[in-house]
Amino acid sequence: MMPLIASLLHWFHQNSLSINSFLLSLLVFYFIFSGHEKALQSKRRELRSLPSPPRVPIIGNLHQLGSLAHRSLQSLSEKYGPLMLVHFGRIPTVIVSSPVAAQEVMKTQDLAFASRPKSSMADGLLYNSHDVSFSPYGEYWRQVRRICIVHLLGLRRVQSFQVVREEEVAVMIDNVRRAAASTQPVNLGKLPSTLTCDIICRVAFGRKYYEEEGGENCVRQMLGEFTALLGAFPMRDFIPWLGWVDWLRGLDARVRNTSKQIDCLIDKVIEDHLHDKSVGGDACKDGGNFVDILLSLDNDKDHSIGSTLGKDSIKALILNSLSINSFLLSLLVFYFIFSGHEKALQSKRRELRSLPSPPRVPIIGNLHQLGSLAHRSLQSLSEKYGPLMLVHFGRIPTVIVSSPVAAQEVMKTQDLAFASRPKSSMADGLLYNSHDVSFSPYGEYWRQVRRICIVHLLGLRRVQSFQVVREEEVAVMIDNVRRAAASTQPVNLGKLPSTLTCDIICRVAFGRKYYEEEGGENCVRQMLGEFTALLGAFPMRDFIPWLGWVDWLRGLDARVRNTSKQIDCLIDKVIEDHLHDKSVGGDACKDGGNFVDILLSLDNDKDHSIGSTLGKDSIKALILDMFAAGTETTYAVIEWVMAELVRHPIDMKRVQEEVRKVVGLKEKIEEELLDEMNYLKAVIKEALRLHPPIPLLVPRESIEDTKFQGYDIPAGTRVVINAWAIARDPGSWERAEEFWPDRFLNSSVDFKGQDFQFIPFGAGRRGCPGIGFAISTIELALANLLYHFDWELPDGMKEESLDMSESAGLTARKKLNLILVAKPRIL
């Protein structure tokens, strides 16, 4: 029999496809012996009719629980209903998410659902679950519950402790007053914790036991560890044959240590009360504390609880009352480590070791420290470890850059040394083995396709040649807004710019819109949305190759295949149509030719200077690059600008006055007028600073050993530049977190790659080649929206209540669509 290999499967974040969206930790890589689930087969057959999400062998649905289980389960219930069956390991569990079902559990059939499941944590910490919260239903539970209700927590008893509450609240207020007098900030995390701990200590014990137990913080830490352990995830409860994992990760030792500390404290409390009672008589009166009452009941042969409590029961009830106000459940991750998986990268890690780095977990590295918005998580880490730090994404060491100085060295001083891209399975699967200009590695091919993009597709002359397309499509957008305004319908400024940019890119790239054949405008947008979401996904095989099968399990491989097939069919049709048109009408490539015409013409031109024919895959990848990248980033910026302006009415009014003054009474805004709109340009820059379309620039990879900021960086090291963090760096920006367009009015700082405190489009060799195309569309669209309409939030909504949260993904769009009311300008 082979040794049992156990442990790692990925805890997926609720938005598992976003590079910035996932809370990552690993569960078990397993080899299954048949028969482990047989004991529960009968129960599962009976529960099978309940709606239930698909589960994974052994772990069940545990991979679908994020760090906030209540939110994860709510998301599942929205899909599978308010009453659903999930499997936590081998334990089938019914999740109730509706008032009606909750009433049936807690009222109509309260008795049928009155017991508690067995918990090894409660057994270890609460004297074999002898407390009132975790003990199973039965005679003992009824006995201790009656004690709590009648003797400890009844109305009369609660009122008797009024003086204690008032005295401790007065102490808290005095502490706040002293802090205010010395202009010190108040820690409202610690203050209520101290208050409740003091009140409960006096009510439960009769006094505070801080002095003997190492101080107030020591007692709080002990209680914090107690509640953390009660909310822990013990393997033996859900997958009993993996119970030894609890020993490996130190959970058993923590339970023993915490239980011992708490037991010593409660023993001392009981001894003190017994001593006081022997000296001064019965302490139990109306104002007696919980310990007095419980000891009195235990010694009272005539009380009505039926039998003596026993020391363990008294201790459990004291601990229950002590911790009840600090109980916070959280789910933790278990893992089992096999040595040797990291050996291939040891040499590189030795060279990088001197870089500041947060502690990492075996196998997953620092992935567990990435939230759904990775740029924010990495900014928080950089505040602690510095603007140049080393993190480990699985087995991949990655240097995170969060300062303008370091960014300049990567993108200018040593631009060539960091000019390549790391391999990406998503780009390979979606972009024809990374044959596009964004993801292809540095080399002769990349230089060739980049030159094509700059000279033939996105040069200044080519961008100007598409002016008519932009103006026509913006006019269509304005007509749509007018119709909505005339019918008093709000305008979806998440969808509207998306449609505009999609239409412009379709016409520029393909020569026309392909909506009719492809199932409509929404179908094309959804296909592009899935494409960009997958590019921002977190494929296991890229970071922990031997767990690549996880991508298949969670359906990522299938989604890549399906999306790639849909896009390939669309681009094949586009190319076929162009080849047919060319065969009928001659060479379609002229100054106004679209991207497909130009690429096909270059591929057939034996005398062009690109060195060799492109090939069909390269043409497809470049078409897709221009189409997808140009659409998503452009419309995201337009929506963010409008969202910031509606939150800042003074800036909105100011930019509208400028646009309307420059345009005058003209019905049409020509692109030549945009150069006179300095405040509009400042507003766009400020929105790009606060909301860069790609907050974490596409990763770079060093192509040679180099010295970087005093550190040795070996070839093949991944480098990620946090453009979002750099743009909010207080060392580079005054009022860094505020929307303040005036900062750009008398400033030469621009986004074209020379000012490294402001790099929303990157810089250097790997900078975005389509900046001119994107900005011309953004400026024209915004100028028209601001010229023709006044904008306000619907239904009397306040500016400060507008949700400005970001979506997770490669592109940081606004999470919720911006819905505004448009009022036509009266000339």
JSON list of C-alpha atoms in Angstrom, two decimals, residues 641 645 650-662 673-687 740-747 779 782-783:
[
{"chain": "A", "resi": 641, "resn": "VAL", "atom": "CA", "xyz": [-14.49, 59.75, -14.51]},
{"chain": "A", "resi": 645, "resn": "LEU", "atom": "CA", "xyz": [-17.51, 63.95, -11.13]},
{"chain": "A", "resi": 650, "resn": "ILE", "atom": "CA", "xyz": [-18.11, 71.56, -7.96]},
{"chain": "A", "resi": 651, "resn": "ASP", "atom": "CA", "xyz": [-15.67, 69.82, -10.30]},
{"chain": "A", "resi": 652, "resn": "MET", "atom": "CA", "xyz": [-18.58, 68.63, -12.46]},
{"chain": "A", "resi": 653, "resn": "LYS", "atom": "CA", "xyz": [-19.84, 72.18, -12.86]},
{"chain": "A", "resi": 654, "resn": "ARG", "atom": "CA", "xyz": [-16.38, 73.52, -13.57]},
{"chain": "A", "resi": 655, "resn": "VAL", "atom": "CA", "xyz": [-15.57, 71.00, -16.30]},
{"chain": "A", "resi": 656, "resn": "GLN", "atom": "CA", "xyz": [-19.01, 71.45, -17.91]},
{"chain": "A", "resi": 657, "resn": "GLU", "atom": "CA", "xyz": [-18.51, 75.21, -18.00]},
{"chain": "A", "resi": 658, "resn": "GLU", "atom": "CA", "xyz": [-15.14, 74.74, -19.71]},
{"chain": "A", "resi": 659, "resn": "VAL", "atom": "CA", "xyz": [-16.47, 72.27, -22.30]},
{"chain": "A", "resi": 660, "resn": "ARG", "atom": "CA", "xyz": [-19.51, 74.42, -23.08]},
{"chain": "A", "resi": 661, "resn": "LYS", "atom": "CA", "xyz": [-17.42, 77.59, -23.36]},
{"chain": "A", "resi": 662, "resn": "VAL", "atom": "CA", "xyz": [-14.97, 75.97, -25.78]},
{"chain": "A", "resi": 673, "resn": "LEU", "atom": "CA", "xyz": [-11.49, 71.38, -29.88]},
{"chain": "A", "resi": 674, "resn": "LEU", "atom": "CA", "xyz": [-10.36, 68.89, -27.26]},
{"chain": "A", "resi": 675, "resn": "ASP", "atom": "CA", "xyz": [-6.89, 70.46, -27.09]},
{"chain": "A", "resi": 676, "resn": "GLU", "atom": "CA", "xyz": [-8.46, 73.58, -25.53]},
{"chain": "A", "resi": 677, "resn": "MET", "atom": "CA", "xyz": [-10.17, 71.64, -22.71]},
{"chain": "A", "resi": 678, "resn": "ASN", "atom": "CA", "xyz": [-7.39, 71.72, -20.13]},
{"chain": "A", "resi": 679, "resn": "TYR", "atom": "CA", "xyz": [-9.58, 71.06, -17.09]},
{"chain": "A", "resi": 680, "resn": "LEU", "atom": "CA", "xyz": [-11.22, 68.06, -18.79]},
{"chain": "A", "resi": 681, "resn": "LYS", "atom": "CA", "xyz": [-7.74, 66.64, -19.41]},
{"chain": "A", "resi": 682, "resn": "ALA", "atom": "CA", "xyz": [-6.87, 67.25, -15.74]},
{"chain": "A", "resi": 683, "resn": "VAL", "atom": "CA", "xyz": [-10.06, 65.47, -14.63]},
{"chain": "A", "resi": 684, "resn": "ILE", "atom": "CA", "xyz": [-9.22, 62.45, -16.81]},
{"chain": "A", "resi": 685, "resn": "LYS", "atom": "CA", "xyz": [-5.67, 62.35, -15.45]},
{"chain": "A", "resi": 686, "resn": "GLU", "atom": "CA", "xyz": [-6.92, 62.49, -11.86]},
{"chain": "A", "resi": 687, "resn": "ALA", "atom": "CA", "xyz": [-9.39, 59.65, -12.50]},
{"chain": "A", "resi": 740, "resn": "TRP", "atom": "CA", "xyz": [-8.27, 66.89, -6.90]},
{"chain": "A", "resi": 741, "resn": "PRO", "atom": "CA", "xyz": [-7.87, 67.58, -10.66]},
{"chain": "A", "resi": 742, "resn": "ASP", "atom": "CA", "xyz": [-6.23, 70.97, -10.02]},
{"chain": "A", "resi": 743, "resn": "ARG", "atom": "CA", "xyz": [-2.97, 69.16, -9.21]},
{"chain": "A", "resi": 744, "resn": "PHE", "atom": "CA", "xyz": [-2.50, 68.62, -12.98]},
{"chain": "A", "resi": 745, "resn": "LEU", "atom": "CA", "xyz": [-3.37, 72.13, -14.22]},
{"chain": "A", "resi": 746, "resn": "ASN", "atom": "CA", "xyz": [0.07, 73.67, -13.75]},
{"chain": "A", "resi": 747, "resn": "SER", "atom": "CA", "xyz": [1.99, 70.42, -13.85]},
{"chain": "A", "resi": 779, "resn": "GLU", "atom": "CA", "xyz": [-11.86, 62.64, -24.25]},
{"chain": "A", "resi": 782, "resn": "LEU", "atom": "CA", "xyz": [-16.70, 62.64, -21.99]},
{"chain": "A", "resi": 783, "resn": "ALA", "atom": "CA", "xyz": [-16.75, 66.02, -23.70]}
]
